[in-house]
PDB file of C-alpha atoms in Angstrom:
ATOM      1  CA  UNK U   1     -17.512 -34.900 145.643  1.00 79.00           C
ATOM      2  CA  UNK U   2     -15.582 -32.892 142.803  1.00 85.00           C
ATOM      3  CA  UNK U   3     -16.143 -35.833 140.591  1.00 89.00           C
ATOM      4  CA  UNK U   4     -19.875 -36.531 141.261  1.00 88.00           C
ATOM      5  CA  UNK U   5     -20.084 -32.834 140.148  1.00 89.00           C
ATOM      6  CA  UNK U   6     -18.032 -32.800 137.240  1.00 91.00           C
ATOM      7  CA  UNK U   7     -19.410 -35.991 135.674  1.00 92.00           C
ATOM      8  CA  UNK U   8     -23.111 -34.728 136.101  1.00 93.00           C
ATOM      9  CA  UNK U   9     -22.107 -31.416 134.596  1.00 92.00           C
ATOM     10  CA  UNK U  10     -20.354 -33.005 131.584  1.00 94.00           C
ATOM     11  CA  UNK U  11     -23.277 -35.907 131.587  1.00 94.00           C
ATOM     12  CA  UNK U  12     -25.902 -32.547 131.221  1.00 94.00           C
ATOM     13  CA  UNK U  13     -23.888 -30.563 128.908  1.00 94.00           C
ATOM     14  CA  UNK U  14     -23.982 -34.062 126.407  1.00 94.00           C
ATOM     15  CA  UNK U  15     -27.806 -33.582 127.010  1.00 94.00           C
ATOM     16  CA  UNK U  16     -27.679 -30.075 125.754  1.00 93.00           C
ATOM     17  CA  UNK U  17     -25.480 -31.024 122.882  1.00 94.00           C
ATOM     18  CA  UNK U  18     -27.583 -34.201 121.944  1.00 93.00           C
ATOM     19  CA  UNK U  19     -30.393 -31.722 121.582  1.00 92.00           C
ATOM     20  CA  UNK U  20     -29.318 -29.124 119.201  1.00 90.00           C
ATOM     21  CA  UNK U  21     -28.044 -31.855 116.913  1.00 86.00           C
ATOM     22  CA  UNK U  22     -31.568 -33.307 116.720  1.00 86.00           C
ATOM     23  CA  UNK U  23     -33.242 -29.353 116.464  1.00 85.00           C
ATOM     24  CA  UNK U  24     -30.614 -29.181 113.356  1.00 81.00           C
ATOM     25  CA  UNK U  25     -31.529 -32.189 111.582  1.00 75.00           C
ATOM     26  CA  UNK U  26     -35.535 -31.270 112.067  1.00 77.00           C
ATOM     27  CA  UNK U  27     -36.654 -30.105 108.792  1.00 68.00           C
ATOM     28  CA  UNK U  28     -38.105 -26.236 108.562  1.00 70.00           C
ATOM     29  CA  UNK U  29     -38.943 -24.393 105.592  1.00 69.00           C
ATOM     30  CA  UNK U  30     -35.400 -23.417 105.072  1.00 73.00           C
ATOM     31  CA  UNK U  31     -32.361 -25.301 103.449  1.00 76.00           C
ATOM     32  CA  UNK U  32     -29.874 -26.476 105.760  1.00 78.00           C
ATOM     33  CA  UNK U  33     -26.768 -28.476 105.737  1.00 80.00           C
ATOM     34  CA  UNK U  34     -27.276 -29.822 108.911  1.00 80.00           C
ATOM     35  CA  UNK U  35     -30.680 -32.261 107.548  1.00 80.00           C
ATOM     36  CA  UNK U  36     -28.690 -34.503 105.590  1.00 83.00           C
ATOM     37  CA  UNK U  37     -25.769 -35.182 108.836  1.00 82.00           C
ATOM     38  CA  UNK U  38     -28.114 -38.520 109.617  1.00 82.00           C
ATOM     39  CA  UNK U  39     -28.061 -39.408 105.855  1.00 87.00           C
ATOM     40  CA  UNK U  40     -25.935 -42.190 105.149  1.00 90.00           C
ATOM     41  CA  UNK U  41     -25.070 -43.159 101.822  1.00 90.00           C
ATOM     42  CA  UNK U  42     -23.976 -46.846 100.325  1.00 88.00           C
ATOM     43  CA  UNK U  43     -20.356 -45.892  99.310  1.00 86.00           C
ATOM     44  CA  UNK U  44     -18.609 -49.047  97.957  1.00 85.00           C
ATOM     45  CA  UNK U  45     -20.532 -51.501  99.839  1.00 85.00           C
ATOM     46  CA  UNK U  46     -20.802 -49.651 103.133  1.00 89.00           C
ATOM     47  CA  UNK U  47     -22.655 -46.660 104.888  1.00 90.00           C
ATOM     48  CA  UNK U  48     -20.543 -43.138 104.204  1.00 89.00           C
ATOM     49  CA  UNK U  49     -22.438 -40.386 105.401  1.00 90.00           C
ATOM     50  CA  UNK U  50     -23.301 -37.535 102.888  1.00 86.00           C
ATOM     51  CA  UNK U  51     -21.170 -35.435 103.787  1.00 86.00           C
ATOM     52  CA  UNK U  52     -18.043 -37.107 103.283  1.00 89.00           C
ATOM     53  CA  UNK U  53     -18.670 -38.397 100.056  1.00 90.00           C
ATOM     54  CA  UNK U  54     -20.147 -34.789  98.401  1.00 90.00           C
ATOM     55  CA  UNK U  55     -20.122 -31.118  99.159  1.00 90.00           C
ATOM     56  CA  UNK U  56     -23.143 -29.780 100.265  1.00 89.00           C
ATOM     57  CA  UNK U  57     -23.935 -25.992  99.455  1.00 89.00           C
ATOM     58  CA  UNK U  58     -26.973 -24.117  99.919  1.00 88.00           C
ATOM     59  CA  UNK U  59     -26.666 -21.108  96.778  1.00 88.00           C
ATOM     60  CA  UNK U  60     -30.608 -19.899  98.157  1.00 84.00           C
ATOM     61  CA  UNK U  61     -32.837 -20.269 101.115  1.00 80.00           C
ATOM     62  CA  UNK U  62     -35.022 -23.093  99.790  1.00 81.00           C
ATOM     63  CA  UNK U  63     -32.428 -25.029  97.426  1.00 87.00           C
ATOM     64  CA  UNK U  64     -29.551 -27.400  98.218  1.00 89.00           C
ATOM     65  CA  UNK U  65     -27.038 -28.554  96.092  1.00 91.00           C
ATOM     66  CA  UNK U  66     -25.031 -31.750  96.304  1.00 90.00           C
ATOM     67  CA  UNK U  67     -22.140 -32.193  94.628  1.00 92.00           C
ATOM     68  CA  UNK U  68     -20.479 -35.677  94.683  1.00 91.00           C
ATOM     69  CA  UNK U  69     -16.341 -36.141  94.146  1.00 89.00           C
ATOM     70  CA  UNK U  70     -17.239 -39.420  92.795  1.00 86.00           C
ATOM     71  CA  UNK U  71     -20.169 -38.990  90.199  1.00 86.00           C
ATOM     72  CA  UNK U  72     -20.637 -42.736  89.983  1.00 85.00           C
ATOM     73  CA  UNK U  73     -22.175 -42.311  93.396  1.00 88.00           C
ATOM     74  CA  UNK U  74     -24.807 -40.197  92.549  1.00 88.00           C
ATOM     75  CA  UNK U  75     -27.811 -42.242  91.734  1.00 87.00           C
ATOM     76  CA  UNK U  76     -26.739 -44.159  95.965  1.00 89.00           C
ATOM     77  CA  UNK U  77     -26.958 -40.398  96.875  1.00 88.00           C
ATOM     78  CA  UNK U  78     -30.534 -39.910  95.080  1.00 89.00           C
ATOM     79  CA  UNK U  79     -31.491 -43.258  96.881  1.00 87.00           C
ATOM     80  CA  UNK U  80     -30.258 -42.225 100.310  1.00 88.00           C
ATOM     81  CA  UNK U  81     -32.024 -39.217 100.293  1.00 86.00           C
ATOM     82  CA  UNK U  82     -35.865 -40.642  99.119  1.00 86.00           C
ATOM     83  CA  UNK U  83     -35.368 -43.201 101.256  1.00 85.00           C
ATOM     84  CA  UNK U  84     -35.008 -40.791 104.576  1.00 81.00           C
ATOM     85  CA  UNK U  85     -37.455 -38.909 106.396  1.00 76.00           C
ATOM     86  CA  UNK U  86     -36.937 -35.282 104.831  1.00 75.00           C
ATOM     87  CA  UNK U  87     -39.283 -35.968 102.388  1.00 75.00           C
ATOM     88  CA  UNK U  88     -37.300 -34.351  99.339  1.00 80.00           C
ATOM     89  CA  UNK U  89     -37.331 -35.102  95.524  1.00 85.00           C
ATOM     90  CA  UNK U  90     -33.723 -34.793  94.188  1.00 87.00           C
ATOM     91  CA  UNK U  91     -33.131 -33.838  90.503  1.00 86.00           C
ATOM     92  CA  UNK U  92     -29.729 -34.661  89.271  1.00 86.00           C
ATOM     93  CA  UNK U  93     -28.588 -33.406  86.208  1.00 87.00           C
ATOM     94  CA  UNK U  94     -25.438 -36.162  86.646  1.00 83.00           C
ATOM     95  CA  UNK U  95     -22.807 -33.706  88.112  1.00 87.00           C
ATOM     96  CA  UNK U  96     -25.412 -32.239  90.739  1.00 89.00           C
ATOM     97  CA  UNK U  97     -27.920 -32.994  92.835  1.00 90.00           C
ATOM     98  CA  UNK U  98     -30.395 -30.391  93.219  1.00 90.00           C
ATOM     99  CA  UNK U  99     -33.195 -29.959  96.128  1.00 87.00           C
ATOM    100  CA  UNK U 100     -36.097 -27.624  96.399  1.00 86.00           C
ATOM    101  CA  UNK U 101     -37.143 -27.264  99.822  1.00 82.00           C
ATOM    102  CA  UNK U 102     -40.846 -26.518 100.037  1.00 80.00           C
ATOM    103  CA  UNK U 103     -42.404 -24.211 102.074  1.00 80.00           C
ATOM    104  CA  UNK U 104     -44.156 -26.049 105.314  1.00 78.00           C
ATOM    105  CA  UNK U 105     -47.724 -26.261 105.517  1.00 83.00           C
ATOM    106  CA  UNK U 106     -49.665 -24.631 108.531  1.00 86.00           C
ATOM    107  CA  UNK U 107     -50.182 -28.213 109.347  1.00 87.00           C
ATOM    108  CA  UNK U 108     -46.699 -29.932 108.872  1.00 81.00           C
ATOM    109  CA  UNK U 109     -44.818 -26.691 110.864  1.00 85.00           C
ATOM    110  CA  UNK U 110     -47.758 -27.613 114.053  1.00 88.00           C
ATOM    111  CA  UNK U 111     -46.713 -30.845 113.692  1.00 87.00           C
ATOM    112  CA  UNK U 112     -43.131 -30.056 113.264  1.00 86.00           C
ATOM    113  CA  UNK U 113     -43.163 -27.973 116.965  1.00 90.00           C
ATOM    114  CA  UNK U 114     -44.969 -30.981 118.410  1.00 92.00           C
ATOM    115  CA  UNK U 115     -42.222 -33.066 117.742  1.00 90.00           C
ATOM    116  CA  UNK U 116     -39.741 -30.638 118.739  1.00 92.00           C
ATOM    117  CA  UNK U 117     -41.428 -30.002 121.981  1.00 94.00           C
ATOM    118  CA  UNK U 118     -41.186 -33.511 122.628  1.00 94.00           C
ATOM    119  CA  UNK U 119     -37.239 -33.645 121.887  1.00 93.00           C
ATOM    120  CA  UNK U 120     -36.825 -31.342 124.136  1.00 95.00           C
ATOM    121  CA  UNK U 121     -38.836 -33.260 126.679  1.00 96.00           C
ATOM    122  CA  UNK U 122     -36.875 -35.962 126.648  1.00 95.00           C
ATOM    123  CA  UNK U 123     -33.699 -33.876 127.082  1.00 95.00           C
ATOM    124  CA  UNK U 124     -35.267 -32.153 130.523  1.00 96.00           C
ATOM    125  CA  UNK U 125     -36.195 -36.021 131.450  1.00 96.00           C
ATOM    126  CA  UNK U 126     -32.323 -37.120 130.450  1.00 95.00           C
ATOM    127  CA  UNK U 127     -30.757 -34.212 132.736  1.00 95.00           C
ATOM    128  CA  UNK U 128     -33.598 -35.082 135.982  1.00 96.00           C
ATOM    129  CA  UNK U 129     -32.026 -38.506 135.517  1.00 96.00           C
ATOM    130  CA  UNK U 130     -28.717 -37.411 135.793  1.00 95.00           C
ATOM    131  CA  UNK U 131     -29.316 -35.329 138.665  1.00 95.00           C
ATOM    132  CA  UNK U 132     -31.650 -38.266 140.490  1.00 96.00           C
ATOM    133  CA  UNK U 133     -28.079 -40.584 139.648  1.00 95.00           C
ATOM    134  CA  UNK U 134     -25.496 -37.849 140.885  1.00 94.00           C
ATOM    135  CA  UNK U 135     -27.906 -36.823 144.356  1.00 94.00           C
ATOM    136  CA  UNK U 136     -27.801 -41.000 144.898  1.00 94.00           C
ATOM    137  CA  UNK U 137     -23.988 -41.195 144.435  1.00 93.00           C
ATOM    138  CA  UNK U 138     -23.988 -38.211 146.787  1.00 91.00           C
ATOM    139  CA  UNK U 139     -26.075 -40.133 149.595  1.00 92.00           C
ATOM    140  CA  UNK U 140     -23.787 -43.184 149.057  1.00 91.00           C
ATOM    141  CA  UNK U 141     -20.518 -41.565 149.912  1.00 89.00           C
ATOM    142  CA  UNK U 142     -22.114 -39.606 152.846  1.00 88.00           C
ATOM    143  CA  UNK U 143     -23.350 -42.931 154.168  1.00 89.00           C
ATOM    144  CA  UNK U 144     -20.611 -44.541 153.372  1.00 89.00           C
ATOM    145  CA  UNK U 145     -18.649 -41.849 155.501  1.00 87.00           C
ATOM    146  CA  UNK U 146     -16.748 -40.311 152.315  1.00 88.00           C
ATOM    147  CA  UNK U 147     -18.047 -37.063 152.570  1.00 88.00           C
ATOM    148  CA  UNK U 148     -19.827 -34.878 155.374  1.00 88.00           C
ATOM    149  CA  UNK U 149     -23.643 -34.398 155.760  1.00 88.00           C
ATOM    150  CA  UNK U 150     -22.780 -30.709 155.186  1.00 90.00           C
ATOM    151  CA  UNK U 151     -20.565 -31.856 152.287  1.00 90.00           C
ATOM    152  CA  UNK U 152     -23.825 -33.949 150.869  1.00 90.00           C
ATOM    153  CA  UNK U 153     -26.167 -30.782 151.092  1.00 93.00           C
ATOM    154  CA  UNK U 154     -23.629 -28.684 149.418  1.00 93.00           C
ATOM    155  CA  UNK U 155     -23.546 -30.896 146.547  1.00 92.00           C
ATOM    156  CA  UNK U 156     -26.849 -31.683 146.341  1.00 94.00           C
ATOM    157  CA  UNK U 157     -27.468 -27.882 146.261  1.00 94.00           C
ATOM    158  CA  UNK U 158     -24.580 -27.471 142.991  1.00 94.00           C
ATOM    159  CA  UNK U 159     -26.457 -30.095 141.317  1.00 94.00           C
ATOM    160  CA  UNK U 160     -29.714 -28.850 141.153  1.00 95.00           C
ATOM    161  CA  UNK U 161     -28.102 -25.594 140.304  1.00 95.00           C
ATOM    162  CA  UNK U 162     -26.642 -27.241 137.339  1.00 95.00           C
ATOM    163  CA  UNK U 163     -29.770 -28.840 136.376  1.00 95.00           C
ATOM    164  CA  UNK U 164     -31.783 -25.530 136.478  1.00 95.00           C
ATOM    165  CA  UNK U 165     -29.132 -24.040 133.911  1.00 95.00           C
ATOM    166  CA  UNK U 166     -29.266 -27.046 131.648  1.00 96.00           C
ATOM    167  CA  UNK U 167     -33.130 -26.979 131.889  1.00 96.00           C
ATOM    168  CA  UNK U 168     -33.284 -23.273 131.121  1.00 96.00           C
ATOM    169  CA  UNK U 169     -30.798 -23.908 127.861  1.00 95.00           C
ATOM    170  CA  UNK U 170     -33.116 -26.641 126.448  1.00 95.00           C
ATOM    171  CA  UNK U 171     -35.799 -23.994 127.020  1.00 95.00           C
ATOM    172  CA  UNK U 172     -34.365 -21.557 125.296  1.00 95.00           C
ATOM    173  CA  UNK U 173     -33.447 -24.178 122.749  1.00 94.00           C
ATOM    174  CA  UNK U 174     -36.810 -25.141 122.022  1.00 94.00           C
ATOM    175  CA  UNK U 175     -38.005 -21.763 122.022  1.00 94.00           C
ATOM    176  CA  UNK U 176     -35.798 -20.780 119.162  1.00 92.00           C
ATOM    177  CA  UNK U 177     -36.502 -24.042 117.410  1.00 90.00           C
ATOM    178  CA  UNK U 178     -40.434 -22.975 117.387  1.00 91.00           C
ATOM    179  CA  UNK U 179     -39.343 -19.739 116.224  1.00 88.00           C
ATOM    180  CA  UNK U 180     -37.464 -21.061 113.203  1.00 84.00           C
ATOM    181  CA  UNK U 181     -40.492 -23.661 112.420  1.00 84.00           C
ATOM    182  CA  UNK U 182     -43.225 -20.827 112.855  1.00 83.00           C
ATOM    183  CA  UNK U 183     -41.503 -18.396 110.301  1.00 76.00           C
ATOM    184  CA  UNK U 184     -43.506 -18.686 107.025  1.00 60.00           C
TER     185      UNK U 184
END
């Protein structure tokens, strides 16, 4: 039963985890290192992401500069980052790679917590699944004689425990998220 526990815990906690790494790479008003961790740039004939072929430093809240260690890379890192989602116009003076961040419109930032709710959504969906998957295991084993019925209800009982803390951190999650889009 230990293991039916453990694995669902570790199985939510990936959930969790999974989530703040797509909250990070959502764009808000302010710069951010974190945006350009999906970016992956043509290195020598194969897809390096950013940040291990540049340093990426943020001097002010709306500006981010890239600096390559190979400066023949620069116009693949220009490319990269026009061709992603972040909607950015790099200048390059051909050492750096500057980026203004705009400020959000009313609009984009409603838009922005839409799709954030809906990440988060999915996350609450992933961690019912993986309580639905650990309460069947659960059933198996008491059927199969395993474990007790009292054993079963116990477990069942841990579980959903475990999925009410996971739920409340995507929550919380989410809230913080809106809070950090919202900010003008």
């Amino acid at each position: 039963m230990k293991e039916v526990l453990s694995s669902a815990d570790d199985r939510m906690n990936k959930s969790v985890h999974n989530l703040e790494e797509e909250f990070n790479s959502l764009r808000t008003g302010r710069a951010s290192a974190a945006l350009f961790d999906r970016i992956k740039v043509d290195y020598y004939g194969s897809p390096t992401p950013l940040n291990q072929v540049a340093n990426i430093s943020i001097p002010e809240a709306r500006l981010v500069v890239i600096q390559p260690w190979d400066k023949g890379v620069i116009g693949e890192i220009e490319k990269a980052i026009q061709k992603s989602e972040l909607s950015l116009n790099p200048s390059s003076d051909g050492k750096v790679i500057r980026l203004q961040i705009p400020p959000l419109t009313e609009d984009r930032r409603k838009e922005l917590v839409k799709m954030a709710k809906n990440i988060a959504e999915q996350s609450r969906v992933a961690v019912r699944n993986i309580r639905r998957d650990a309460n069947d295991e659960l059933k198996k084993k008491a059927k199969d004689g395993d474990i007790s019925e009292d054993e079963e209800k116990r477990g069942t009982d841990e579980i959903q425990r475990y999925t009410d803390s996971h739920i409340e951190k995507i929550n919380v999650l989410l809230e913080k998220k809106e809070q950090e889009i919202m900010e003008v």
